[in-house]
GROMACS .gro file of N, CA, C and O in nm:
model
  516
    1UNK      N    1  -3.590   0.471   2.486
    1UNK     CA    2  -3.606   0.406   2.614
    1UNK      C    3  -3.530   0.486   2.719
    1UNK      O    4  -3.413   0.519   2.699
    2UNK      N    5  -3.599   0.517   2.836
    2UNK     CA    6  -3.503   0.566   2.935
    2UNK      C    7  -3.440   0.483   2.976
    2UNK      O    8  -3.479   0.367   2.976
    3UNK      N    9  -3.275   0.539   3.041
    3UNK     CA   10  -3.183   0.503   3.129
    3UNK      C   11  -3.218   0.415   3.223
    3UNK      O   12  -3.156   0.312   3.249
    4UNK      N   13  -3.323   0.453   3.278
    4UNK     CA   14  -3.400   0.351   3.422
    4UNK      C   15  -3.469   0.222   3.356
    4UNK      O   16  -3.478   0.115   3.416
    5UNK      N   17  -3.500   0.237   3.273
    5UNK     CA   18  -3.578   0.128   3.191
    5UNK      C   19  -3.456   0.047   3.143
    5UNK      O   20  -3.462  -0.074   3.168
    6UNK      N   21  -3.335   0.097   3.072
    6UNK     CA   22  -3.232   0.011   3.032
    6UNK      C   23  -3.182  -0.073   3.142
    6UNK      O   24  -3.179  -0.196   3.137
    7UNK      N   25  -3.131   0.017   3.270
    7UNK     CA   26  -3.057  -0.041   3.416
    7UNK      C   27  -3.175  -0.144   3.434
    7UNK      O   28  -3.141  -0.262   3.451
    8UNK      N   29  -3.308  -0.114   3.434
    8UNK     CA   30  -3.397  -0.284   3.512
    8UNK      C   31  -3.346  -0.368   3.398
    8UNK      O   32  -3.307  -0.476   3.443
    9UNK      N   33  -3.330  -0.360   3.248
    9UNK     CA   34  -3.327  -0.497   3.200
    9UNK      C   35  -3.159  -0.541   3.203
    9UNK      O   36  -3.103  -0.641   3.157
   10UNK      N   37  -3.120  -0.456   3.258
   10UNK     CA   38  -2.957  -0.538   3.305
   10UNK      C   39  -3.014  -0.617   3.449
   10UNK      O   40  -2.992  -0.737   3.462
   11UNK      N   41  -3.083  -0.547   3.546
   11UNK     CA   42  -3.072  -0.638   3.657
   11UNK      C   43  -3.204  -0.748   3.611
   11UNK      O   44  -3.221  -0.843   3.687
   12UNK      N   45  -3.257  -0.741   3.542
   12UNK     CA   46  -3.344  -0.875   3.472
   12UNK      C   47  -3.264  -0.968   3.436
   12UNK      O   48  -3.291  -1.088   3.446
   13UNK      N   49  -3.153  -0.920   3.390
   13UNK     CA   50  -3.035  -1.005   3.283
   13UNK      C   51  -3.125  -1.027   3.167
   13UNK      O   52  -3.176  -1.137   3.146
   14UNK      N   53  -3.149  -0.897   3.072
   14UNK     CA   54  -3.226  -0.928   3.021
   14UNK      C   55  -3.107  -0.903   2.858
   14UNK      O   56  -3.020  -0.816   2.855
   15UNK      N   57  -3.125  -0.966   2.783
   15UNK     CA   58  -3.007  -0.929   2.701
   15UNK      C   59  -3.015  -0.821   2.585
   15UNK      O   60  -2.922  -0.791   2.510
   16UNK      N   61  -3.163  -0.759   2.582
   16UNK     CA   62  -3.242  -0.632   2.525
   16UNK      C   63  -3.130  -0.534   2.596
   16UNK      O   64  -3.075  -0.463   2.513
   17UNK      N   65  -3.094  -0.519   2.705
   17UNK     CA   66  -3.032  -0.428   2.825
   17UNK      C   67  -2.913  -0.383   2.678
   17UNK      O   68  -2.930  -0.288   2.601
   18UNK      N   69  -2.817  -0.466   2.676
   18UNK     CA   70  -2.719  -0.438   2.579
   18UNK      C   71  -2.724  -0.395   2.461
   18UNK      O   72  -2.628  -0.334   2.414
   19UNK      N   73  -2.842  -0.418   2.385
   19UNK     CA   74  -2.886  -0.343   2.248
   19UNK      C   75  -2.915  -0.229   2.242
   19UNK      O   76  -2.897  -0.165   2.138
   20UNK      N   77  -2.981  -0.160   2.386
   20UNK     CA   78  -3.105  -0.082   2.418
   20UNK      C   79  -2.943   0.014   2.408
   20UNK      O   80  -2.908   0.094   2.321
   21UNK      N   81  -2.865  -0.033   2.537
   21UNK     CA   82  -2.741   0.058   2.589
   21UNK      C   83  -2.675   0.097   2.440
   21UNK      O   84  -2.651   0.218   2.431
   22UNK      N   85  -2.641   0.015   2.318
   22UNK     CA   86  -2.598   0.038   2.196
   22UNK      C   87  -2.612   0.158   2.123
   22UNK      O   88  -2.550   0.253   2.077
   23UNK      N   89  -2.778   0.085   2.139
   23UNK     CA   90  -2.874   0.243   2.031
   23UNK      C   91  -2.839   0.338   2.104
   23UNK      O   92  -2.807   0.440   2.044
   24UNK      N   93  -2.832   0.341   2.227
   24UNK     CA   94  -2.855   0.495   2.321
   24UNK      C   95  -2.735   0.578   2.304
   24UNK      O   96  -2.739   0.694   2.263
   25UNK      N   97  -2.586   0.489   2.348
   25UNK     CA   98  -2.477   0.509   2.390
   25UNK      C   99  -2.371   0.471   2.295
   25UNK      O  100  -2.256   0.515   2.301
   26UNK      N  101  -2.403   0.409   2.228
   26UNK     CA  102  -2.235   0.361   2.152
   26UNK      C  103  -2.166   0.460   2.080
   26UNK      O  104  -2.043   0.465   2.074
   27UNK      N  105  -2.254   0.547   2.016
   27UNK     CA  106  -2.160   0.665   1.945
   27UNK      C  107  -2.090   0.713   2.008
   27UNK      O  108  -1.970   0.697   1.986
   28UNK      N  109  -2.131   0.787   2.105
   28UNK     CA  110  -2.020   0.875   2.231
   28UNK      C  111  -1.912   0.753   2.266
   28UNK      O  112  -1.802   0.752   2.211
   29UNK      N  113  -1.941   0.678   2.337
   29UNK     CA  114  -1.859   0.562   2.370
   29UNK      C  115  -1.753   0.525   2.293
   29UNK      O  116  -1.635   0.535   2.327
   30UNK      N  117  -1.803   0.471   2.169
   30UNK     CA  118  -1.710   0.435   2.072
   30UNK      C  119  -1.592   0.595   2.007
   30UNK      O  120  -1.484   0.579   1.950
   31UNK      N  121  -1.637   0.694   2.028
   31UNK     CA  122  -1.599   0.817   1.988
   31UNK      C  123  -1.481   0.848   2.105
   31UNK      O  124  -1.368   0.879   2.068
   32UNK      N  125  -1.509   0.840   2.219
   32UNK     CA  126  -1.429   0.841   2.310
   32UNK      C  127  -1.320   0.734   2.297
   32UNK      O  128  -1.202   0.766   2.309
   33UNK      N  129  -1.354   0.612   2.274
   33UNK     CA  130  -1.198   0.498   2.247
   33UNK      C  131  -1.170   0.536   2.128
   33UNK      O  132  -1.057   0.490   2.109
   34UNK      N  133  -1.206   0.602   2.018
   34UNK     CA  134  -1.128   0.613   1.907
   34UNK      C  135  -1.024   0.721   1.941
   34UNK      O  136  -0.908   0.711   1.901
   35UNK      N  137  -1.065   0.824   2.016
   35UNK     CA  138  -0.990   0.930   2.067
   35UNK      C  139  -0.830   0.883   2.124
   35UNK      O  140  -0.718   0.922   2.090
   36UNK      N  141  -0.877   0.779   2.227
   36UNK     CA  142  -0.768   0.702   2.253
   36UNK      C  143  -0.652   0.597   2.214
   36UNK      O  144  -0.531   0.589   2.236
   37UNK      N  145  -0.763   0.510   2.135
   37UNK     CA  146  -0.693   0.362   2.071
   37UNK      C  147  -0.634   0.428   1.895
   37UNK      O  148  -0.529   0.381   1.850
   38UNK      N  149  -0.715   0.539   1.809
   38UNK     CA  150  -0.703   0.536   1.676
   38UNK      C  151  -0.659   0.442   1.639
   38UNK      O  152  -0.543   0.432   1.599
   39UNK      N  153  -0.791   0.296   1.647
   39UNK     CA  154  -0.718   0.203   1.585
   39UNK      C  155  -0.898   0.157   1.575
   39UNK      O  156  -0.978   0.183   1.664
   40UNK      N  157  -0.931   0.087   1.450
   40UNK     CA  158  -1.092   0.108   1.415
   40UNK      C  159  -1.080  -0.052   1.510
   40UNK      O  160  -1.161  -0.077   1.600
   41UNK      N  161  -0.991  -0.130   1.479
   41UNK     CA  162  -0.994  -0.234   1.535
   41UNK      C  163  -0.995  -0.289   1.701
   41UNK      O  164  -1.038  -0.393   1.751
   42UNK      N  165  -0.936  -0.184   1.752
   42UNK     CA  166  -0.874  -0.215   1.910
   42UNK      C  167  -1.018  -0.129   1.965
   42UNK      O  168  -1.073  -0.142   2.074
   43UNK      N  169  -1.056  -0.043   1.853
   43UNK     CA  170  -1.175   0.003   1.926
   43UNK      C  171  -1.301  -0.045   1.961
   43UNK      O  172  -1.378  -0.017   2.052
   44UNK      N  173  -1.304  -0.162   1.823
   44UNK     CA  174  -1.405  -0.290   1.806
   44UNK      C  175  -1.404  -0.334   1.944
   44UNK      O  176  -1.496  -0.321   2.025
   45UNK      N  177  -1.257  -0.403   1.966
   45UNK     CA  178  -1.270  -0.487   2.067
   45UNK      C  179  -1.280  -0.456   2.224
   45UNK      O  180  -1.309  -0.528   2.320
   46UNK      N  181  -1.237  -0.288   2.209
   46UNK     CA  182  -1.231  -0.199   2.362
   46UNK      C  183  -1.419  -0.212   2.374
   46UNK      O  184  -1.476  -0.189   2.480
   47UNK      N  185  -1.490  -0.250   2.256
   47UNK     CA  186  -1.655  -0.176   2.312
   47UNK      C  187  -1.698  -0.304   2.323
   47UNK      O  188  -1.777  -0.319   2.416
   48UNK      N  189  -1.673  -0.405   2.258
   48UNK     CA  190  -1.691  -0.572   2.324
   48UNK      C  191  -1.654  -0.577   2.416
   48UNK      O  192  -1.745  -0.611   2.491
   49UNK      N  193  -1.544  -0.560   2.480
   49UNK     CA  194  -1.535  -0.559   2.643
   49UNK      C  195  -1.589  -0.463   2.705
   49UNK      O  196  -1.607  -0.487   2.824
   50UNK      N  197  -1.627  -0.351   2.666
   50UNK     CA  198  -1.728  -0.273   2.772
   50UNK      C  199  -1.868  -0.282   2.775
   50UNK      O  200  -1.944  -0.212   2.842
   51UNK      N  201  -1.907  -0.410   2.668
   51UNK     CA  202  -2.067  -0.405   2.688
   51UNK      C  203  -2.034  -0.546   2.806
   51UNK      O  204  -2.105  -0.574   2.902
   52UNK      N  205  -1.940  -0.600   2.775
   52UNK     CA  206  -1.934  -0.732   2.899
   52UNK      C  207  -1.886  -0.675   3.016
   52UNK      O  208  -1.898  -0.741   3.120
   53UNK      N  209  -1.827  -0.553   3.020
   53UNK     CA  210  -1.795  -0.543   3.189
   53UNK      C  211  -1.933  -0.472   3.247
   53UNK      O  212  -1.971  -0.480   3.364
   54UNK      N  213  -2.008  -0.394   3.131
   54UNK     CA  214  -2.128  -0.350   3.199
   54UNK      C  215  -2.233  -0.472   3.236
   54UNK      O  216  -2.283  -0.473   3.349
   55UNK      N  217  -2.264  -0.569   3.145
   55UNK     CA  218  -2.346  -0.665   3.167
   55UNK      C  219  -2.251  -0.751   3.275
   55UNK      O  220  -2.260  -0.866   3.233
   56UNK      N  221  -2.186  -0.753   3.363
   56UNK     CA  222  -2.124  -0.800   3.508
   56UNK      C  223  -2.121  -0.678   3.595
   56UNK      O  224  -2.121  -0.684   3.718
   57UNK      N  225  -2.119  -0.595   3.544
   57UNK     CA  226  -2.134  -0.455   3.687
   57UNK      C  227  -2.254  -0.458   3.689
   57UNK      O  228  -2.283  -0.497   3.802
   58UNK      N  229  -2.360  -0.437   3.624
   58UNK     CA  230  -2.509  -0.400   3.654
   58UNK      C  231  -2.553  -0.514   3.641
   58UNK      O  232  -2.539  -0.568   3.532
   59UNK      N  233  -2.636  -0.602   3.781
   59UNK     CA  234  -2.617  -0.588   3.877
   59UNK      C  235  -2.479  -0.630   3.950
   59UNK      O  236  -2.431  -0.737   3.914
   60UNK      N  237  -2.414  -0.561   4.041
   60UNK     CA  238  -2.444  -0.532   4.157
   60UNK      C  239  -2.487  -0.395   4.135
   60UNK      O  240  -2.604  -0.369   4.162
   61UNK      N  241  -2.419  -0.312   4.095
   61UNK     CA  242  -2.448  -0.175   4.063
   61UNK      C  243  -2.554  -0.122   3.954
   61UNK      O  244  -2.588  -0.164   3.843
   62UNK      N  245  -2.604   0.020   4.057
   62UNK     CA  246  -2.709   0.035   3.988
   62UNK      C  247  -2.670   0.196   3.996
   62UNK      O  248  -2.685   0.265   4.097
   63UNK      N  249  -2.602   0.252   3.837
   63UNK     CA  250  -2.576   0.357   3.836
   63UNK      C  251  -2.662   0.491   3.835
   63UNK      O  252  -2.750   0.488   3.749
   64UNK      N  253  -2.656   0.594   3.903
   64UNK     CA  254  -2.732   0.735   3.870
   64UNK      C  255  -2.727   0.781   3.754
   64UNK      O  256  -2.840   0.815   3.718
   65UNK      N  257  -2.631   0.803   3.659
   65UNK     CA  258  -2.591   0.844   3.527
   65UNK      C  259  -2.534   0.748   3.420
   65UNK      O  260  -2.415   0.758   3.389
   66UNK      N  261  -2.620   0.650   3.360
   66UNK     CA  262  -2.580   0.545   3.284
   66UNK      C  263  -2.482   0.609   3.166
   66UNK      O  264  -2.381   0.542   3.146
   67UNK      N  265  -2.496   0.735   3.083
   67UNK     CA  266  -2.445   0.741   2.982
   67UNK      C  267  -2.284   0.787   3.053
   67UNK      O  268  -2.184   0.722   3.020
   68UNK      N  269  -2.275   0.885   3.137
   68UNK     CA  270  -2.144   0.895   3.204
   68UNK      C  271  -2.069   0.715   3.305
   68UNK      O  272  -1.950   0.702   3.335
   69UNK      N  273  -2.159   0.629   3.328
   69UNK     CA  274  -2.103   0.498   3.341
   69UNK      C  275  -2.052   0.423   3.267
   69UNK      O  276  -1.944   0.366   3.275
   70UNK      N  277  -2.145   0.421   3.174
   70UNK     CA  278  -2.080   0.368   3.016
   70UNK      C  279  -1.966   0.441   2.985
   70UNK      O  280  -1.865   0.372   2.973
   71UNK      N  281  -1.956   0.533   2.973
   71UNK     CA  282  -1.869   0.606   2.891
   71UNK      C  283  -1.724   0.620   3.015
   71UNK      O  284  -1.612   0.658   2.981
   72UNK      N  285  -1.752   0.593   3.114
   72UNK     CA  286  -1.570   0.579   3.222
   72UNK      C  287  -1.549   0.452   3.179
   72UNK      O  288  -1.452   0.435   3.106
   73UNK      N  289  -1.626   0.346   3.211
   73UNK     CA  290  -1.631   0.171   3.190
   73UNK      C  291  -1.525   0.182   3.050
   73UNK      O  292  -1.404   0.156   3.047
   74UNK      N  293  -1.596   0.220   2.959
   74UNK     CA  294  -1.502   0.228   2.788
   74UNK      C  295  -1.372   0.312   2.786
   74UNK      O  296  -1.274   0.285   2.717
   75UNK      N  297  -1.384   0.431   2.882
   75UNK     CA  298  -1.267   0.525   2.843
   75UNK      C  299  -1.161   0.450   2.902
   75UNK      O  300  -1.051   0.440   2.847
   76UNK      N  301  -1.203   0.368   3.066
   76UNK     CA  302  -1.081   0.278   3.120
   76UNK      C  303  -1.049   0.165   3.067
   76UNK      O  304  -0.932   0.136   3.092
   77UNK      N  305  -1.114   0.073   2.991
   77UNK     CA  306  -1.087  -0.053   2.945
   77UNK      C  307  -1.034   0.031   2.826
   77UNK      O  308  -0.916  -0.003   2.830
   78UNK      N  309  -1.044   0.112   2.729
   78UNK     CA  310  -0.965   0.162   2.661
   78UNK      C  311  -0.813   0.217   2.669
   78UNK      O  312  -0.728   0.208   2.581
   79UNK      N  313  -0.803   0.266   2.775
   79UNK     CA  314  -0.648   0.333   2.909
   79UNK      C  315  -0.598   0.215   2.916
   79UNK      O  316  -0.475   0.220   2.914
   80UNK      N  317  -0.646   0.091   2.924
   80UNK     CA  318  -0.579  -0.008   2.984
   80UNK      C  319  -0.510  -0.093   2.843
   80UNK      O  320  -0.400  -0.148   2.833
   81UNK      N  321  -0.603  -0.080   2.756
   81UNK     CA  322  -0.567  -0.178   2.617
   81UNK      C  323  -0.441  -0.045   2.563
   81UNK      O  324  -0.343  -0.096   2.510
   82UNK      N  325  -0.437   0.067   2.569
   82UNK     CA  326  -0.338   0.174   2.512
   82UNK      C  327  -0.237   0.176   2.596
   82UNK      O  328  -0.137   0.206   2.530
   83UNK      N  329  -0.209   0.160   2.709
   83UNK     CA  330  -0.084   0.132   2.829
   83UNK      C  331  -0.048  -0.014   2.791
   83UNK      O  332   0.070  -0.022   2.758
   84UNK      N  333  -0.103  -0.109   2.787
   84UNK     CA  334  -0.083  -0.226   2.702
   84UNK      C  335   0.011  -0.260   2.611
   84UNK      O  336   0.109  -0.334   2.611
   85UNK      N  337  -0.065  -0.157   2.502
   85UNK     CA  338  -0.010  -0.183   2.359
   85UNK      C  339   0.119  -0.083   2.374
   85UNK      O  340   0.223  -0.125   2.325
   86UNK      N  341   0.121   0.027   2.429
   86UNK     CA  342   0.287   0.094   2.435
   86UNK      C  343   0.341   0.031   2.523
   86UNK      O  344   0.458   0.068   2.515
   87UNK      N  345   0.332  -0.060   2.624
   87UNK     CA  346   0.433  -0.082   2.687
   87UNK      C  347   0.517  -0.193   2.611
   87UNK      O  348   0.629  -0.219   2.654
   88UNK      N  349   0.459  -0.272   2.479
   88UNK     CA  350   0.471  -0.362   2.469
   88UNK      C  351   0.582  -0.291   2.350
   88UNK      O  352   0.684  -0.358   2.330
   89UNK      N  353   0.570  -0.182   2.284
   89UNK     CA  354   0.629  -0.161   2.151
   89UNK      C  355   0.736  -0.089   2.224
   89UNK      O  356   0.843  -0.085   2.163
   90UNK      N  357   0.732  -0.018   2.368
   90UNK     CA  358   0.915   0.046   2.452
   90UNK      C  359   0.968  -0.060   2.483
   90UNK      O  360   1.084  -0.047   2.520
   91UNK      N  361   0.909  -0.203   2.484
   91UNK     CA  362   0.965  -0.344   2.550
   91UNK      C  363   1.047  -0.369   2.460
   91UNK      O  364   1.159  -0.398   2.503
   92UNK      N  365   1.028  -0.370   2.287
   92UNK     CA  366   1.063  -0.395   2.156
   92UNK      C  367   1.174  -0.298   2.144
   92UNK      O  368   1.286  -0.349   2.139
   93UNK      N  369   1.165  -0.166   2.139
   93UNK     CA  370   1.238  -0.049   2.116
   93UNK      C  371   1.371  -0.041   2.209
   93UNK      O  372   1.474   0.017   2.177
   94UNK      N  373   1.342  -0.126   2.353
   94UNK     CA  374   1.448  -0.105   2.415
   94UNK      C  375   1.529  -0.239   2.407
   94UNK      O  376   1.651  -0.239   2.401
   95UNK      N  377   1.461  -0.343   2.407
   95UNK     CA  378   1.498  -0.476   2.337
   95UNK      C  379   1.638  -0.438   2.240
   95UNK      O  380   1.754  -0.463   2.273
   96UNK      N  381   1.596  -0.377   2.123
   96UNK     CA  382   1.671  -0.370   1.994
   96UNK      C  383   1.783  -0.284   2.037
   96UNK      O  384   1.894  -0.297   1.984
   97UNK      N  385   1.758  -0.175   2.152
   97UNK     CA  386   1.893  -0.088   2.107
   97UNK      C  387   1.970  -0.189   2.211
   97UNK      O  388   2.089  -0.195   2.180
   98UNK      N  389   1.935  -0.279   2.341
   98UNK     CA  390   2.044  -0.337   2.414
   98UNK      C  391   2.076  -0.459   2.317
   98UNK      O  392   2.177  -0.520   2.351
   99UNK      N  393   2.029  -0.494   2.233
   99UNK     CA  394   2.100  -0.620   2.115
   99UNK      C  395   2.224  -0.485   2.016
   99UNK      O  396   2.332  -0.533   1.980
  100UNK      N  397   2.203  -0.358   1.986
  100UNK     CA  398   2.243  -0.336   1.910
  100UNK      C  399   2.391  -0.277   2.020
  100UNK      O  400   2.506  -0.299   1.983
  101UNK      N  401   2.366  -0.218   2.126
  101UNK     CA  402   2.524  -0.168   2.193
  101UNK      C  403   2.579  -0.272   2.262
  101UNK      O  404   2.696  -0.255   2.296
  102UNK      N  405   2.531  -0.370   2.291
  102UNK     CA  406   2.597  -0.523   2.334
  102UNK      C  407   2.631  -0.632   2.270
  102UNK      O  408   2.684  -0.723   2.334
  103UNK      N  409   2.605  -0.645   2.127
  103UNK     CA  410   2.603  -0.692   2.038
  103UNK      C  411   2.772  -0.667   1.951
  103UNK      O  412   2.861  -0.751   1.948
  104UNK      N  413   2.774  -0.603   1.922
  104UNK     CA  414   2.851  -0.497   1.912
  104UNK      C  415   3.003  -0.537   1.987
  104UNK      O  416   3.011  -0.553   2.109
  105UNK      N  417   3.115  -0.549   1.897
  105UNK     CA  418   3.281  -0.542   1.985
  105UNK      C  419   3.307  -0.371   1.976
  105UNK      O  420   3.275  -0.298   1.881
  106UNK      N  421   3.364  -0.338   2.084
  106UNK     CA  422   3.419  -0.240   2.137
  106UNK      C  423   3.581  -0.216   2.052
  106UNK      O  424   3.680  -0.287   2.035
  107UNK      N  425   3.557  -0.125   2.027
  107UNK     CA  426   3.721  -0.070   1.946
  107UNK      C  427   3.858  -0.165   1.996
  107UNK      O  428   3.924  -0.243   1.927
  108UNK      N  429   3.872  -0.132   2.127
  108UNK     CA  430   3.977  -0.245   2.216
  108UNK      C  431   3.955  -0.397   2.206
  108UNK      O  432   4.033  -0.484   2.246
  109UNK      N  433   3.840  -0.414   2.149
  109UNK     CA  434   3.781  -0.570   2.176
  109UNK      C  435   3.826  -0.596   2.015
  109UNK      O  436   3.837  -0.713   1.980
  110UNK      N  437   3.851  -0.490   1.917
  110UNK     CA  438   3.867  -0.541   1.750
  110UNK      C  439   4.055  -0.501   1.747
  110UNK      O  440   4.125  -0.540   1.654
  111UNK      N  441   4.106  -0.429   1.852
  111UNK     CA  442   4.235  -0.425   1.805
  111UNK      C  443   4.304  -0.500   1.896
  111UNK      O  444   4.425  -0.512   1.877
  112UNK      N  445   4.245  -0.563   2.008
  112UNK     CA  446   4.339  -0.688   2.078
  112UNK      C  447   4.288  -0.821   1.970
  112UNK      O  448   4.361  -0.914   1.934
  113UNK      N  449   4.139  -0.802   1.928
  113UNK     CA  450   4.191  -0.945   1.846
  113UNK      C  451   4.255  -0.927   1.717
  113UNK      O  452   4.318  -1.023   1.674
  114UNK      N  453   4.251  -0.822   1.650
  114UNK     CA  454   4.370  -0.822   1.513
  114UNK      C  455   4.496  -0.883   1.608
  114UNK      O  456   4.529  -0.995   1.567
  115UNK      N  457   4.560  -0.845   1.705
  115UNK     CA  458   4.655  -0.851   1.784
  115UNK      C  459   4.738  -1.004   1.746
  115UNK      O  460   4.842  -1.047   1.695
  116UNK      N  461   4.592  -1.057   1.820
  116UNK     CA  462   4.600  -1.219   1.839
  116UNK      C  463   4.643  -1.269   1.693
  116UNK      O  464   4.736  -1.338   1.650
  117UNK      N  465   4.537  -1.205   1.639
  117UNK     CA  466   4.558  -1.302   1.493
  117UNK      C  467   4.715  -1.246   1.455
  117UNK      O  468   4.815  -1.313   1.477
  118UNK      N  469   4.715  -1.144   1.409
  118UNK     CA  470   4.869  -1.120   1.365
  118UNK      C  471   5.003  -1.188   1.423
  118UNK      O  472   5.105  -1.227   1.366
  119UNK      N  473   4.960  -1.188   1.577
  119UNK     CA  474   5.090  -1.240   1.646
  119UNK      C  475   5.076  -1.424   1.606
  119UNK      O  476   5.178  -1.493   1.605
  120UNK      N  477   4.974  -1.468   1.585
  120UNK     CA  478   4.930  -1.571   1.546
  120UNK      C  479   5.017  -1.664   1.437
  120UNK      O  480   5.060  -1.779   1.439
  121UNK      N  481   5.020  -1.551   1.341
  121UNK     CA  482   5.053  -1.558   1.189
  121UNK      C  483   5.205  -1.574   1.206
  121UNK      O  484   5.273  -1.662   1.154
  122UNK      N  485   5.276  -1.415   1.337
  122UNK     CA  486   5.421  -1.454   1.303
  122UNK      C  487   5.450  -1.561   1.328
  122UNK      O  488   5.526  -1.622   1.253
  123UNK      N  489   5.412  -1.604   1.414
  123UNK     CA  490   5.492  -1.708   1.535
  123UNK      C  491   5.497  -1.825   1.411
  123UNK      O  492   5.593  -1.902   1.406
  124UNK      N  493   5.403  -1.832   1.327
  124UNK     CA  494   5.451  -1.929   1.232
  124UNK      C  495   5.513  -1.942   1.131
  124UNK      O  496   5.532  -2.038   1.055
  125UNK      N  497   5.574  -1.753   1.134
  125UNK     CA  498   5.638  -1.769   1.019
  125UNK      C  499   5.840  -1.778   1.029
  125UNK      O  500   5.896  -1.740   1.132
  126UNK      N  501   5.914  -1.826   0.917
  126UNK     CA  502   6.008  -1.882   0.992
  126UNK      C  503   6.090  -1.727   0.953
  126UNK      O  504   6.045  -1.652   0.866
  127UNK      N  505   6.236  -1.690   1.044
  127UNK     CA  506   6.294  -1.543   1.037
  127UNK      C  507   6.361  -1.630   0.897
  127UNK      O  508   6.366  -1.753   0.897
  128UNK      N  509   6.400  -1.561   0.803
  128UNK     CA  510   6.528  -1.539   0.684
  128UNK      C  511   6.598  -1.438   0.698
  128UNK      O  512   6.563  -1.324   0.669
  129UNK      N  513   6.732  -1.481   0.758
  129UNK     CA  514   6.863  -1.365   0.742
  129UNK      C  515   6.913  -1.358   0.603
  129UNK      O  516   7.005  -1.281   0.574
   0.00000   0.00000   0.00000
């Protein structure tokens, strides 16, 4: 099926439009988010959201080069799920090291409290001359 023939059954809302775009396009497409996501799963779900952002872009838009439309539509909803997912694992990474240097007594913070405790101990103990 040509490109022009796929774009009328998106502005039909025809739901052939999305199968047609599949057969034509999904290899490249899907080849391109694996490039990005290497994840068989995130890639599943990066091409479920790019057959739904295409079936809401077309119509209004009615692209010149469907296979290069498809294929930005996937490479960005893919950019966006991979900025996502790392920001979320430096959120974790930086999480752990401020629990691990704040967490944490400071050398002065372990020999003023031996301090305490020791001076603690004399004060209760009685002098023998």
């Amino acid at each position: 099926m040509k490109d022009t023939d796929i774009i009328d059954l998106f502005w039909l809302r025809s739901e052939t439009a999305i199968a047609e775009l599949g057969k034509k396009y999904d290899r490249i497409a899907r080849c391109v988010t694996m490039n990005i996501l290497h994840d068989r799963l995130d890639t599943e779900e990066c091409m479920n959201d790019s057959y739904l952002a295409m079936w809401n872009t077309i119509p209004p838009e009615r692209p010149n080069n469907l296979p290069a439309f498809f294929v930005s539509v996937t490479r960005n909803i893919a950019l966006k799920l991979y900025r996502h997912k790392t920001a979320i694992k430096r959120r974790v990474v930086m999480e752990e090291l401020t629990d691990i240097t704040t967490s944490s007594p400071s050398p002065e913070d372990d020999i003023n409290y031996a301090a305490e405790i020791i001076s603690a101990f004399l004060s209760t103990q009685t002098i023998i001359l």
